[in-house]
PDB file of C-alpha atoms in Angstrom:
ATOM      1  CA  MET A   1       0.000   0.000   0.000  1.00 46.00           C
ATOM      2  CA  MET A   2       2.762   2.390   0.969  1.00 42.00           C
ATOM      3  CA  LYS A   3       4.599   1.562  -2.259  1.00 42.00           C
ATOM      4  CA  LYS A   4       1.463   2.334  -4.282  1.00 44.00           C
ATOM      5  CA  ASN A   5       0.997   5.687  -2.461  1.00 46.00           C
ATOM      6  CA  LYS A   6       4.644   6.517  -3.004  1.00 42.00           C
ATOM      7  CA  LYS A   7       4.312   5.784  -6.728  1.00 42.00           C
ATOM      8  CA  LEU A   8       1.143   7.903  -6.888  1.00 42.00           C
ATOM      9  CA  ILE A   9       2.882  10.864  -5.215  1.00 41.00           C
ATOM     10  CA  ILE A  10       5.855  10.568  -7.583  1.00 40.00           C
ATOM     11  CA  SER A  11       3.496  10.412 -10.563  1.00 41.00           C
ATOM     12  CA  VAL A  12       1.610  13.538  -9.427  1.00 39.00           C
ATOM     13  CA  LEU A  13       4.853  15.458  -8.823  1.00 39.00           C
ATOM     14  CA  SER A  14       6.215  14.395 -12.202  1.00 40.00           C
ATOM     15  CA  LEU A  15       3.017  15.513 -13.937  1.00 38.00           C
ATOM     16  CA  GLY A  16       3.153  18.882 -12.146  1.00 41.00           C
ATOM     17  CA  LEU A  17       6.769  19.382 -13.160  1.00 37.00           C
ATOM     18  CA  LEU A  18       5.953  18.443 -16.748  1.00 36.00           C
ATOM     19  CA  LEU A  19       3.074  20.959 -16.883  1.00 37.00           C
ATOM     20  CA  LEU A  20       5.318  23.668 -15.405  1.00 39.00           C
ATOM     21  CA  VAL A  21       8.055  23.051 -17.964  1.00 36.00           C
ATOM     22  CA  SER A  22       5.466  22.957 -20.726  1.00 36.00           C
ATOM     23  CA  ALA A  23       3.988  26.284 -19.608  1.00 40.00           C
ATOM     24  CA  CYS A  24       7.411  27.908 -19.512  1.00 41.00           C
ATOM     25  CA  GLY A  25       8.173  26.504 -22.921  1.00 39.00           C
ATOM     26  CA  ASN A  26       4.948  27.962 -24.344  1.00 37.00           C
ATOM     27  CA  THR A  27       5.794  31.424 -22.948  1.00 34.00           C
ATOM     28  CA  ASP A  28       9.270  31.331 -24.461  1.00 36.00           C
ATOM     29  CA  SER A  29       7.952  30.202 -27.838  1.00 31.00           C
ATOM     30  CA  GLN A  30       5.391  33.044 -27.868  1.00 31.00           C
ATOM     31  CA  VAL A  31       8.167  35.552 -27.297  1.00 36.00           C
ATOM     32  CA  GLU A  32      10.206  33.950 -30.071  1.00 36.00           C
ATOM     33  CA  GLU A  33       7.205  33.908 -32.405  1.00 47.00           C
ATOM     34  CA  ASN A  34       6.603  37.579 -31.716  1.00 64.00           C
ATOM     35  CA  GLY A  35      10.250  38.265 -32.563  1.00 78.00           C
ATOM     36  CA  LYS A  36       9.984  41.937 -31.591  1.00 91.00           C
ATOM     37  CA  LEU A  37      12.390  43.979 -29.521  1.00 95.00           C
ATOM     38  CA  LYS A  38      11.075  45.210 -26.178  1.00 97.00           C
ATOM     39  CA  VAL A  39      11.966  48.894 -25.902  1.00 98.00           C
ATOM     40  CA  VAL A  40      11.311  51.045 -22.817  1.00 98.00           C
ATOM     41  CA  THR A  41      11.473  54.832 -23.214  1.00 98.00           C
ATOM     42  CA  THR A  42      11.358  57.391 -20.426  1.00 97.00           C
ATOM     43  CA  PHE A  43       9.050  60.254 -21.446  1.00 96.00           C
ATOM     44  CA  TYR A  44       7.013  61.278 -24.491  1.00 96.00           C
ATOM     45  CA  PRO A  45       9.557  62.739 -26.993  1.00 97.00           C
ATOM     46  CA  MET A  46      11.783  59.665 -26.541  1.00 98.00           C
ATOM     47  CA  TYR A  47       8.747  57.446 -27.091  1.00 97.00           C
ATOM     48  CA  ASP A  48       7.550  59.338 -30.188  1.00 97.00           C
ATOM     49  CA  PHE A  49      11.001  59.475 -31.821  1.00 98.00           C
ATOM     50  CA  THR A  50      11.471  55.735 -31.218  1.00 98.00           C
ATOM     51  CA  LYS A  51       8.006  54.787 -32.516  1.00 98.00           C
ATOM     52  CA  ASN A  52       8.629  56.699 -35.734  1.00 98.00           C
ATOM     53  CA  ILE A  53      11.875  54.773 -36.255  1.00 98.00           C
ATOM     54  CA  VAL A  54      10.776  51.223 -35.346  1.00 98.00           C
ATOM     55  CA  GLN A  55       7.108  51.421 -36.407  1.00 97.00           C
ATOM     56  CA  ASP A  56       5.830  47.802 -36.128  1.00 95.00           C
ATOM     57  CA  LYS A  57       9.235  46.146 -35.683  1.00 97.00           C
ATOM     58  CA  ALA A  58       9.371  46.604 -31.890  1.00 97.00           C
ATOM     59  CA  ASP A  59       7.127  46.903 -28.849  1.00 97.00           C
ATOM     60  CA  VAL A  60       7.750  50.380 -27.439  1.00 97.00           C
ATOM     61  CA  SER A  61       6.482  51.411 -24.001  1.00 96.00           C
ATOM     62  CA  LEU A  62       6.425  54.711 -22.133  1.00 95.00           C
ATOM     63  CA  LEU A  63       7.781  54.605 -18.570  1.00 96.00           C
ATOM     64  CA  ILE A  64       6.729  58.017 -17.194  1.00 94.00           C
ATOM     65  CA  PRO A  65       2.964  58.628 -17.308  1.00 87.00           C
ATOM     66  CA  ALA A  66       1.683  61.814 -18.949  1.00 82.00           C
ATOM     67  CA  GLY A  67       1.288  64.631 -16.456  1.00 73.00           C
ATOM     68  CA  THR A  68       4.189  63.383 -14.304  1.00 80.00           C
ATOM     69  CA  GLU A  69       7.146  65.717 -13.811  1.00 76.00           C
ATOM     70  CA  PRO A  70      10.146  63.917 -15.444  1.00 80.00           C
ATOM     71  CA  HIS A  71      12.734  66.099 -13.663  1.00 74.00           C
ATOM     72  CA  ASP A  72      12.303  64.561 -10.205  1.00 73.00           C
ATOM     73  CA  PHE A  73      10.514  61.324 -11.109  1.00 87.00           C
ATOM     74  CA  GLU A  74      11.417  58.149  -9.188  1.00 91.00           C
ATOM     75  CA  PRO A  75      10.557  54.790 -10.806  1.00 94.00           C
ATOM     76  CA  SER A  76       8.665  52.147  -8.849  1.00 94.00           C
ATOM     77  CA  ALA A  77      10.031  48.614  -8.405  1.00 95.00           C
ATOM     78  CA  LYS A  78       7.639  47.480 -11.153  1.00 96.00           C
ATOM     79  CA  MET A  79       9.033  50.121 -13.516  1.00 96.00           C
ATOM     80  CA  VAL A  80      12.619  49.103 -12.760  1.00 96.00           C
ATOM     81  CA  ALA A  81      11.599  45.508 -13.509  1.00 96.00           C
ATOM     82  CA  SER A  82      10.218  46.613 -16.895  1.00 97.00           C
ATOM     83  CA  ILE A  83      13.636  48.126 -17.715  1.00 97.00           C
ATOM     84  CA  GLU A  84      15.380  44.922 -16.585  1.00 97.00           C
ATOM     85  CA  ASN A  85      13.135  42.846 -18.850  1.00 97.00           C
ATOM     86  CA  ALA A  86      13.598  45.093 -21.893  1.00 98.00           C
ATOM     87  CA  ASP A  87      16.053  44.663 -24.734  1.00 97.00           C
ATOM     88  CA  ILE A  88      16.657  48.411 -24.966  1.00 98.00           C
ATOM     89  CA  PHE A  89      16.193  51.349 -22.584  1.00 98.00           C
ATOM     90  CA  ILE A  90      16.130  54.870 -24.074  1.00 98.00           C
ATOM     91  CA  TYR A  91      16.357  58.124 -22.118  1.00 98.00           C
ATOM     92  CA  ASN A  92      17.038  61.769 -22.945  1.00 98.00           C
ATOM     93  CA  SER A  93      19.915  62.520 -20.581  1.00 97.00           C
ATOM     94  CA  GLU A  94      21.151  62.227 -17.025  1.00 95.00           C
ATOM     95  CA  GLU A  95      20.591  65.974 -16.841  1.00 93.00           C
ATOM     96  CA  MET A  96      16.851  65.472 -17.476  1.00 94.00           C
ATOM     97  CA  GLU A  97      16.172  62.042 -15.973  1.00 94.00           C
ATOM     98  CA  THR A  98      18.411  62.532 -12.940  1.00 93.00           C
ATOM     99  CA  TRP A  99      17.213  59.212 -11.478  1.00 94.00           C
ATOM    100  CA  VAL A 100      18.650  57.114 -14.329  1.00 96.00           C
ATOM    101  CA  PRO A 101      22.216  56.519 -12.993  1.00 95.00           C
ATOM    102  CA  SER A 102      21.014  55.114  -9.658  1.00 95.00           C
ATOM    103  CA  THR A 103      18.277  53.088 -11.358  1.00 95.00           C
ATOM    104  CA  LEU A 104      20.705  51.496 -13.806  1.00 96.00           C
ATOM    105  CA  GLU A 105      22.793  50.227 -10.890  1.00 95.00           C
ATOM    106  CA  ALA A 106      20.032  47.637 -10.397  1.00 92.00           C
ATOM    107  CA  VAL A 107      19.936  46.684 -14.092  1.00 95.00           C
ATOM    108  CA  ASP A 108      22.204  44.176 -15.855  1.00 96.00           C
ATOM    109  CA  THR A 109      23.449  46.414 -18.681  1.00 94.00           C
ATOM    110  CA  ARG A 110      25.075  43.391 -20.320  1.00 95.00           C
ATOM    111  CA  LYS A 111      21.559  42.226 -21.201  1.00 96.00           C
ATOM    112  CA  VAL A 112      19.835  45.596 -21.661  1.00 98.00           C
ATOM    113  CA  THR A 113      21.224  48.069 -24.207  1.00 98.00           C
ATOM    114  CA  ILE A 114      21.155  51.633 -22.865  1.00 98.00           C
ATOM    115  CA  ILE A 115      20.699  54.519 -25.329  1.00 98.00           C
ATOM    116  CA  ASN A 116      21.422  58.071 -24.190  1.00 98.00           C
ATOM    117  CA  ALA A 117      19.569  60.035 -26.891  1.00 98.00           C
ATOM    118  CA  SER A 118      21.414  63.298 -26.202  1.00 98.00           C
ATOM    119  CA  LYS A 119      24.913  61.815 -26.558  1.00 98.00           C
ATOM    120  CA  GLY A 120      27.222  64.313 -28.266  1.00 97.00           C
ATOM    121  CA  ILE A 121      24.894  67.299 -27.815  1.00 98.00           C
ATOM    122  CA  GLU A 122      26.417  70.387 -26.182  1.00 97.00           C
ATOM    123  CA  PHE A 123      24.249  71.526 -23.276  1.00 97.00           C
ATOM    124  CA  ILE A 124      23.526  75.118 -22.333  1.00 95.00           C
ATOM    125  CA  GLU A 125      24.570  76.070 -18.816  1.00 90.00           C
ATOM    126  CA  ASN A 126      21.729  76.866 -16.450  1.00 78.00           C
ATOM    127  CA  ILE A 127      22.419  80.409 -15.304  1.00 64.00           C
ATOM    128  CA  ASP A 128      19.501  80.167 -12.851  1.00 54.00           C
ATOM    129  CA  SER A 129      20.844  77.086 -11.024  1.00 41.00           C
ATOM    130  CA  GLU A 130      22.200  79.252  -8.209  1.00 42.00           C
ATOM    131  CA  ASP A 131      19.819  82.161  -8.688  1.00 46.00           C
ATOM    132  CA  GLU A 132      18.764  83.572  -5.301  1.00 40.00           C
ATOM    133  CA  ASN A 133      15.619  85.022  -6.889  1.00 43.00           C
ATOM    134  CA  HIS A 134      13.966  81.592  -6.758  1.00 42.00           C
ATOM    135  CA  GLU A 135      12.647  79.864  -3.658  1.00 44.00           C
ATOM    136  CA  ASP A 136      14.621  76.834  -2.471  1.00 40.00           C
ATOM    137  CA  VAL A 137      12.802  73.746  -3.756  1.00 39.00           C
ATOM    138  CA  GLY A 138      15.507  71.192  -3.006  1.00 41.00           C
ATOM    139  CA  GLU A 139      18.616  69.953  -4.759  1.00 42.00           C
ATOM    140  CA  ASP A 140      16.688  67.430  -6.855  1.00 43.00           C
ATOM    141  CA  HIS A 141      15.081  70.271  -8.791  1.00 45.00           C
ATOM    142  CA  GLN A 142      18.355  72.012  -9.611  1.00 54.00           C
ATOM    143  CA  HIS A 143      20.060  71.473 -12.964  1.00 63.00           C
ATOM    144  CA  SER A 144      23.588  72.679 -13.735  1.00 83.00           C
ATOM    145  CA  VAL A 145      22.670  72.553 -17.428  1.00 91.00           C
ATOM    146  CA  ASP A 146      19.428  72.914 -19.366  1.00 94.00           C
ATOM    147  CA  PRO A 147      18.222  69.417 -20.409  1.00 95.00           C
ATOM    148  CA  HIS A 148      15.390  70.463 -22.799  1.00 96.00           C
ATOM    149  CA  VAL A 149      17.333  69.779 -26.001  1.00 98.00           C
ATOM    150  CA  TRP A 150      14.425  68.109 -27.855  1.00 98.00           C
ATOM    151  CA  LEU A 151      12.639  71.486 -28.183  1.00 98.00           C
ATOM    152  CA  ASN A 152      15.110  72.499 -30.897  1.00 98.00           C
ATOM    153  CA  PRO A 153      14.138  70.511 -34.042  1.00 98.00           C
ATOM    154  CA  MET A 154      17.783  70.291 -35.117  1.00 98.00           C
ATOM    155  CA  LEU A 155      18.809  68.763 -31.782  1.00 98.00           C
ATOM    156  CA  ALA A 156      15.773  66.485 -31.994  1.00 98.00           C
ATOM    157  CA  LYS A 157      17.341  65.253 -35.265  1.00 98.00           C
ATOM    158  CA  ALA A 158      20.544  64.409 -33.386  1.00 98.00           C
ATOM    159  CA  GLU A 159      18.529  62.451 -30.817  1.00 98.00           C
ATOM    160  CA  VAL A 160      16.691  60.550 -33.561  1.00 98.00           C
ATOM    161  CA  LYS A 161      20.076  59.628 -35.072  1.00 98.00           C
ATOM    162  CA  ASN A 162      21.401  58.396 -31.720  1.00 98.00           C
ATOM    163  CA  ILE A 163      18.287  56.279 -31.165  1.00 98.00           C
ATOM    164  CA  GLN A 164      18.403  54.848 -34.687  1.00 98.00           C
ATOM    165  CA  THR A 165      22.099  53.955 -34.366  1.00 98.00           C
ATOM    166  CA  GLY A 166      21.515  52.211 -31.024  1.00 98.00           C
ATOM    167  CA  LEU A 167      18.544  50.250 -32.329  1.00 98.00           C
ATOM    168  CA  ALA A 168      20.452  49.130 -35.431  1.00 97.00           C
ATOM    169  CA  LYS A 169      23.327  47.749 -33.327  1.00 96.00           C
ATOM    170  CA  VAL A 170      20.931  45.524 -31.411  1.00 97.00           C
ATOM    171  CA  ASP A 171      18.682  44.581 -34.324  1.00 96.00           C
ATOM    172  CA  GLN A 172      20.990  44.417 -37.329  1.00 96.00           C
ATOM    173  CA  GLU A 173      18.395  42.532 -39.350  1.00 96.00           C
ATOM    174  CA  ASN A 174      16.183  45.649 -39.432  1.00 97.00           C
ATOM    175  CA  ALA A 175      19.012  48.231 -39.486  1.00 98.00           C
ATOM    176  CA  SER A 176      18.230  49.506 -42.988  1.00 98.00           C
ATOM    177  CA  PHE A 177      14.530  49.780 -42.089  1.00 98.00           C
ATOM    178  CA  TYR A 178      15.379  51.921 -39.048  1.00 98.00           C
ATOM    179  CA  GLN A 179      17.764  54.064 -41.090  1.00 98.00           C
ATOM    180  CA  LYS A 180      15.099  54.699 -43.748  1.00 98.00           C
ATOM    181  CA  ASN A 181      12.456  55.671 -41.173  1.00 98.00           C
ATOM    182  CA  ALA A 182      14.853  57.916 -39.248  1.00 98.00           C
ATOM    183  CA  LYS A 183      15.785  59.687 -42.490  1.00 98.00           C
ATOM    184  CA  GLU A 184      12.123  60.273 -43.362  1.00 98.00           C
ATOM    185  CA  TYR A 185      11.328  61.549 -39.871  1.00 98.00           C
ATOM    186  CA  ASN A 186      14.329  63.874 -39.871  1.00 98.00           C
ATOM    187  CA  GLU A 187      13.083  65.342 -43.145  1.00 98.00           C
ATOM    188  CA  LYS A 188       9.905  66.279 -41.249  1.00 98.00           C
ATOM    189  CA  LEU A 189      12.070  67.909 -38.576  1.00 98.00           C
ATOM    190  CA  ASP A 190      13.924  69.841 -41.319  1.00 98.00           C
ATOM    191  CA  GLN A 191      10.568  71.085 -42.593  1.00 98.00           C
ATOM    192  CA  LEU A 192       9.538  72.073 -39.054  1.00 98.00           C
ATOM    193  CA  ASP A 193      12.823  73.957 -38.631  1.00 98.00           C
ATOM    194  CA  GLN A 194      12.163  75.827 -41.879  1.00 98.00           C
ATOM    195  CA  GLU A 195       8.673  76.824 -40.704  1.00 98.00           C
ATOM    196  CA  PHE A 196      10.138  78.387 -37.549  1.00 98.00           C
ATOM    197  CA  LYS A 197      12.843  80.196 -39.529  1.00 98.00           C
ATOM    198  CA  THR A 198      10.350  81.587 -42.045  1.00 98.00           C
ATOM    199  CA  ALA A 199       7.921  82.725 -39.331  1.00 98.00           C
ATOM    200  CA  PHE A 200      10.553  84.663 -37.366  1.00 97.00           C
ATOM    201  CA  LYS A 201      12.816  85.817 -40.198  1.00 96.00           C
ATOM    202  CA  ASN A 202      11.765  89.488 -40.155  1.00 95.00           C
ATOM    203  CA  ALA A 203      10.444  89.744 -36.586  1.00 96.00           C
ATOM    204  CA  LYS A 204      11.381  92.922 -34.709  1.00 94.00           C
ATOM    205  CA  ASN A 205      10.231  91.793 -31.273  1.00 92.00           C
ATOM    206  CA  ARG A 206      12.145  88.556 -30.599  1.00 94.00           C
ATOM    207  CA  THR A 207      11.500  88.173 -26.845  1.00 94.00           C
ATOM    208  CA  PHE A 208       8.953  85.938 -25.131  1.00 94.00           C
ATOM    209  CA  VAL A 209       8.130  85.449 -21.430  1.00 91.00           C
ATOM    210  CA  THR A 210       7.482  81.918 -20.161  1.00 89.00           C
ATOM    211  CA  GLN A 211       6.690  80.368 -16.790  1.00 82.00           C
ATOM    212  CA  HIS A 212       8.963  77.344 -17.346  1.00 80.00           C
ATOM    213  CA  ALA A 213      12.505  78.045 -18.604  1.00 87.00           C
ATOM    214  CA  ALA A 214      12.397  75.145 -21.062  1.00 92.00           C
ATOM    215  CA  PHE A 215      12.901  76.921 -24.364  1.00 96.00           C
ATOM    216  CA  ALA A 216      16.515  78.124 -24.384  1.00 96.00           C
ATOM    217  CA  TYR A 217      17.537  75.703 -27.185  1.00 98.00           C
ATOM    218  CA  LEU A 218      14.581  76.744 -29.321  1.00 98.00           C
ATOM    219  CA  ALA A 219      15.338  80.418 -28.634  1.00 98.00           C
ATOM    220  CA  LYS A 220      19.011  79.975 -29.545  1.00 97.00           C
ATOM    221  CA  GLN A 221      18.154  78.183 -32.817  1.00 98.00           C
ATOM    222  CA  TYR A 222      15.920  81.034 -34.021  1.00 98.00           C
ATOM    223  CA  ASN A 223      17.721  84.018 -32.479  1.00 97.00           C
ATOM    224  CA  LEU A 224      15.022  84.651 -29.872  1.00 97.00           C
ATOM    225  CA  THR A 225      15.245  85.653 -26.212  1.00 95.00           C
ATOM    226  CA  GLN A 226      13.487  83.676 -23.486  1.00 94.00           C
ATOM    227  CA  VAL A 227      12.643  85.483 -20.244  1.00 90.00           C
ATOM    228  CA  SER A 228      11.475  83.023 -17.585  1.00 86.00           C
ATOM    229  CA  ILE A 229       9.418  83.406 -14.428  1.00 80.00           C
ATOM    230  CA  SER A 230      10.586  80.097 -12.935  1.00 69.00           C
ATOM    231  CA  GLY A 231      13.660  77.953 -13.345  1.00 61.00           C
ATOM    232  CA  LEU A 232      14.166  74.794 -15.396  1.00 52.00           C
ATOM    233  CA  SER A 233      11.719  72.850 -13.235  1.00 53.00           C
ATOM    234  CA  SER A 234       8.100  73.901 -13.696  1.00 51.00           C
ATOM    235  CA  GLU A 235       7.648  73.473  -9.937  1.00 54.00           C
ATOM    236  CA  THR A 236      10.177  76.197  -9.024  1.00 59.00           C
ATOM    237  CA  GLU A 237       8.612  79.109  -7.160  1.00 63.00           C
ATOM    238  CA  PRO A 238       9.976  82.616  -7.946  1.00 67.00           C
ATOM    239  CA  SER A 239      10.425  85.013  -5.050  1.00 72.00           C
ATOM    240  CA  PRO A 240       8.262  88.164  -4.692  1.00 79.00           C
ATOM    241  CA  SER A 241      11.250  90.266  -5.782  1.00 80.00           C
ATOM    242  CA  LYS A 242      11.626  88.194  -8.966  1.00 74.00           C
ATOM    243  CA  LEU A 243       7.922  88.620  -9.759  1.00 76.00           C
ATOM    244  CA  ALA A 244       8.181  92.374  -9.191  1.00 80.00           C
ATOM    245  CA  GLU A 245      11.216  92.527 -11.477  1.00 79.00           C
ATOM    246  CA  LEU A 246       9.389  90.608 -14.223  1.00 79.00           C
ATOM    247  CA  SER A 247       6.269  92.743 -13.847  1.00 81.00           C
ATOM    248  CA  LYS A 248       8.372  95.855 -14.372  1.00 84.00           C
ATOM    249  CA  TYR A 249      10.081  94.243 -17.378  1.00 81.00           C
ATOM    250  CA  ALA A 250       6.730  93.317 -18.928  1.00 82.00           C
ATOM    251  CA  LYS A 251       5.372  96.849 -18.605  1.00 83.00           C
ATOM    252  CA  GLU A 252       8.522  98.530 -19.893  1.00 85.00           C
ATOM    253  CA  ASN A 253       8.887  96.156 -22.881  1.00 84.00           C
ATOM    254  CA  ASP A 254       5.237  96.010 -23.934  1.00 84.00           C
ATOM    255  CA  VAL A 255       4.978  92.257 -23.263  1.00 88.00           C
ATOM    256  CA  ARG A 256       1.522  91.104 -24.381  1.00 89.00           C
ATOM    257  CA  TYR A 257       1.630  87.418 -23.458  1.00 92.00           C
ATOM    258  CA  ILE A 258       3.017  85.158 -20.745  1.00 88.00           C
ATOM    259  CA  TYR A 259       3.374  81.493 -21.695  1.00 90.00           C
ATOM    260  CA  PHE A 260       2.587  78.634 -19.325  1.00 86.00           C
ATOM    261  CA  GLU A 261       2.272  74.846 -19.613  1.00 82.00           C
ATOM    262  CA  ASN A 262      -1.145  73.298 -20.124  1.00 73.00           C
ATOM    263  CA  ASN A 263      -0.450  70.398 -17.731  1.00 62.00           C
ATOM    264  CA  THR A 264       0.889  72.359 -14.738  1.00 61.00           C
ATOM    265  CA  SER A 265      -0.473  75.034 -12.437  1.00 59.00           C
ATOM    266  CA  SER A 266      -0.662  78.461 -14.077  1.00 68.00           C
ATOM    267  CA  LYS A 267      -1.076  80.314 -10.758  1.00 76.00           C
ATOM    268  CA  ILE A 268       2.334  82.023 -10.968  1.00 74.00           C
ATOM    269  CA  ALA A 269       1.809  83.110 -14.563  1.00 77.00           C
ATOM    270  CA  GLU A 270      -1.722  84.279 -13.696  1.00 82.00           C
ATOM    271  CA  THR A 271      -0.365  86.387 -10.818  1.00 79.00           C
ATOM    272  CA  LEU A 272       2.154  88.110 -13.075  1.00 77.00           C
ATOM    273  CA  ALA A 273      -0.339  88.489 -15.925  1.00 79.00           C
ATOM    274  CA  ALA A 274      -2.883  90.153 -13.630  1.00 82.00           C
ATOM    275  CA  GLU A 275      -0.272  92.509 -12.170  1.00 79.00           C
ATOM    276  CA  ALA A 276       1.126  93.500 -15.589  1.00 79.00           C
ATOM    277  CA  ASN A 277      -2.312  93.424 -17.303  1.00 84.00           C
ATOM    278  CA  ILE A 278      -1.273  90.965 -20.049  1.00 86.00           C
ATOM    279  CA  GLU A 279      -2.714  87.731 -21.487  1.00 89.00           C
ATOM    280  CA  LEU A 280      -1.817  84.086 -20.967  1.00 88.00           C
ATOM    281  CA  ALA A 281      -0.995  81.583 -23.741  1.00 91.00           C
ATOM    282  CA  VAL A 282       0.218  77.958 -23.811  1.00 92.00           C
ATOM    283  CA  LEU A 283       3.765  76.911 -24.723  1.00 94.00           C
ATOM    284  CA  ASP A 284       4.188  73.166 -24.344  1.00 94.00           C
ATOM    285  CA  PRO A 285       7.581  71.576 -23.456  1.00 94.00           C
ATOM    286  CA  ILE A 286       6.135  68.225 -24.658  1.00 94.00           C
ATOM    287  CA  GLU A 287       7.153  66.385 -21.501  1.00 89.00           C
ATOM    288  CA  GLY A 288       3.868  64.455 -21.492  1.00 83.00           C
ATOM    289  CA  VAL A 289       1.288  63.776 -24.202  1.00 88.00           C
ATOM    290  CA  THR A 290      -1.705  61.788 -22.954  1.00 86.00           C
ATOM    291  CA  LYS A 291      -3.037  58.626 -24.617  1.00 86.00           C
ATOM    292  CA  LYS A 292      -6.235  60.509 -25.428  1.00 89.00           C
ATOM    293  CA  GLU A 293      -4.248  63.210 -27.220  1.00 90.00           C
ATOM    294  CA  GLN A 294      -2.227  60.577 -29.103  1.00 89.00           C
ATOM    295  CA  GLU A 295      -5.420  58.864 -30.240  1.00 89.00           C
ATOM    296  CA  VAL A 296      -6.567  62.061 -31.988  1.00 91.00           C
ATOM    297  CA  GLY A 297      -3.225  62.480 -33.767  1.00 89.00           C
ATOM    298  CA  THR A 298      -1.276  64.681 -31.357  1.00 92.00           C
ATOM    299  CA  ASP A 299       2.467  64.021 -31.548  1.00 96.00           C
ATOM    300  CA  TYR A 300       5.804  65.834 -31.235  1.00 97.00           C
ATOM    301  CA  ILE A 301       5.530  67.495 -34.667  1.00 98.00           C
ATOM    302  CA  GLN A 302       1.966  68.687 -34.056  1.00 97.00           C
ATOM    303  CA  VAL A 303       2.730  70.115 -30.604  1.00 97.00           C
ATOM    304  CA  MET A 304       5.769  71.949 -32.000  1.00 98.00           C
ATOM    305  CA  LYS A 305       3.559  73.461 -34.709  1.00 98.00           C
ATOM    306  CA  ASN A 306       1.098  74.518 -31.991  1.00 97.00           C
ATOM    307  CA  ASN A 307       4.013  76.129 -30.134  1.00 98.00           C
ATOM    308  CA  LEU A 308       5.000  77.971 -33.299  1.00 98.00           C
ATOM    309  CA  GLU A 309       1.498  79.428 -33.710  1.00 98.00           C
ATOM    310  CA  SER A 310       1.477  80.418 -30.046  1.00 97.00           C
ATOM    311  CA  LEU A 311       4.885  82.114 -30.259  1.00 97.00           C
ATOM    312  CA  LYS A 312       3.742  84.159 -33.263  1.00 97.00           C
ATOM    313  CA  LYS A 313       1.586  86.132 -30.814  1.00 96.00           C
ATOM    314  CA  SER A 314       4.751  87.553 -29.234  1.00 94.00           C
ATOM    315  CA  ILE A 315       7.411  87.219 -31.934  1.00 95.00           C
ATOM    316  CA  GLN A 316       6.395  89.770 -34.593  1.00 92.00           C
TER     317      GLN A 316
END
């Protein structure tokens, strides 16, 4: 009897082990059948650039949800696991995603290819990083350089090239496909660049006032001047003296609009606008585009065109 029970137990255990192995085998074969790279990107511009390059050849996911501040974001354990399980991880820069270096310490970079999209780009120093006219909001919000390089279409081209090159090294079979798509997308960025140049070619007033100091690279590309209320983080609070200084500047320079982000609080801009008796308008740093917006065709190119139309109100 005991021998029969022992045989029964062994049979049950063997069957369980067989089913477990079979299940694992099915999962692996599904991944192999899919045959697509798993790519994790940090925030929207990185996601959009990558999607335009890979199209249907890879599964691309967005790590930072729309409406979340990328500057001081901290990934959850689940998010870190998604990076660990990816083939490729793409981010803008350590200057933007300041959490990346510490996060990558937990990732086996021998298995996951890391692409720094801003590699080789010369950053602009942040002259406001030690500005006493802003309230102290903590070291995590301070940037020694401006990380918003993607807002210059020509630097966006450089990022697209870096992403395409990194993808091609991992997936050599589709390298020519990625190269072709990157070339076509960069032609769209060339066209966007030309639209900005044409719009501002003969402008006499080349200054704009914005709540978030995210547009220095765009301003430099088109010979404009950005005057900011806050620092590089949209959460930075300017001091009363800074607001008074800006109010005086707005009145003396006939500033008609103050630009703020559509996904952050406009209270600071509203305060200055009311004091200087000027209007508010949206200028989007494209740090988060919602799924709903994407479903109706909103993307990097479209938002940049919206920014162009908005800037035309000031740059004339």
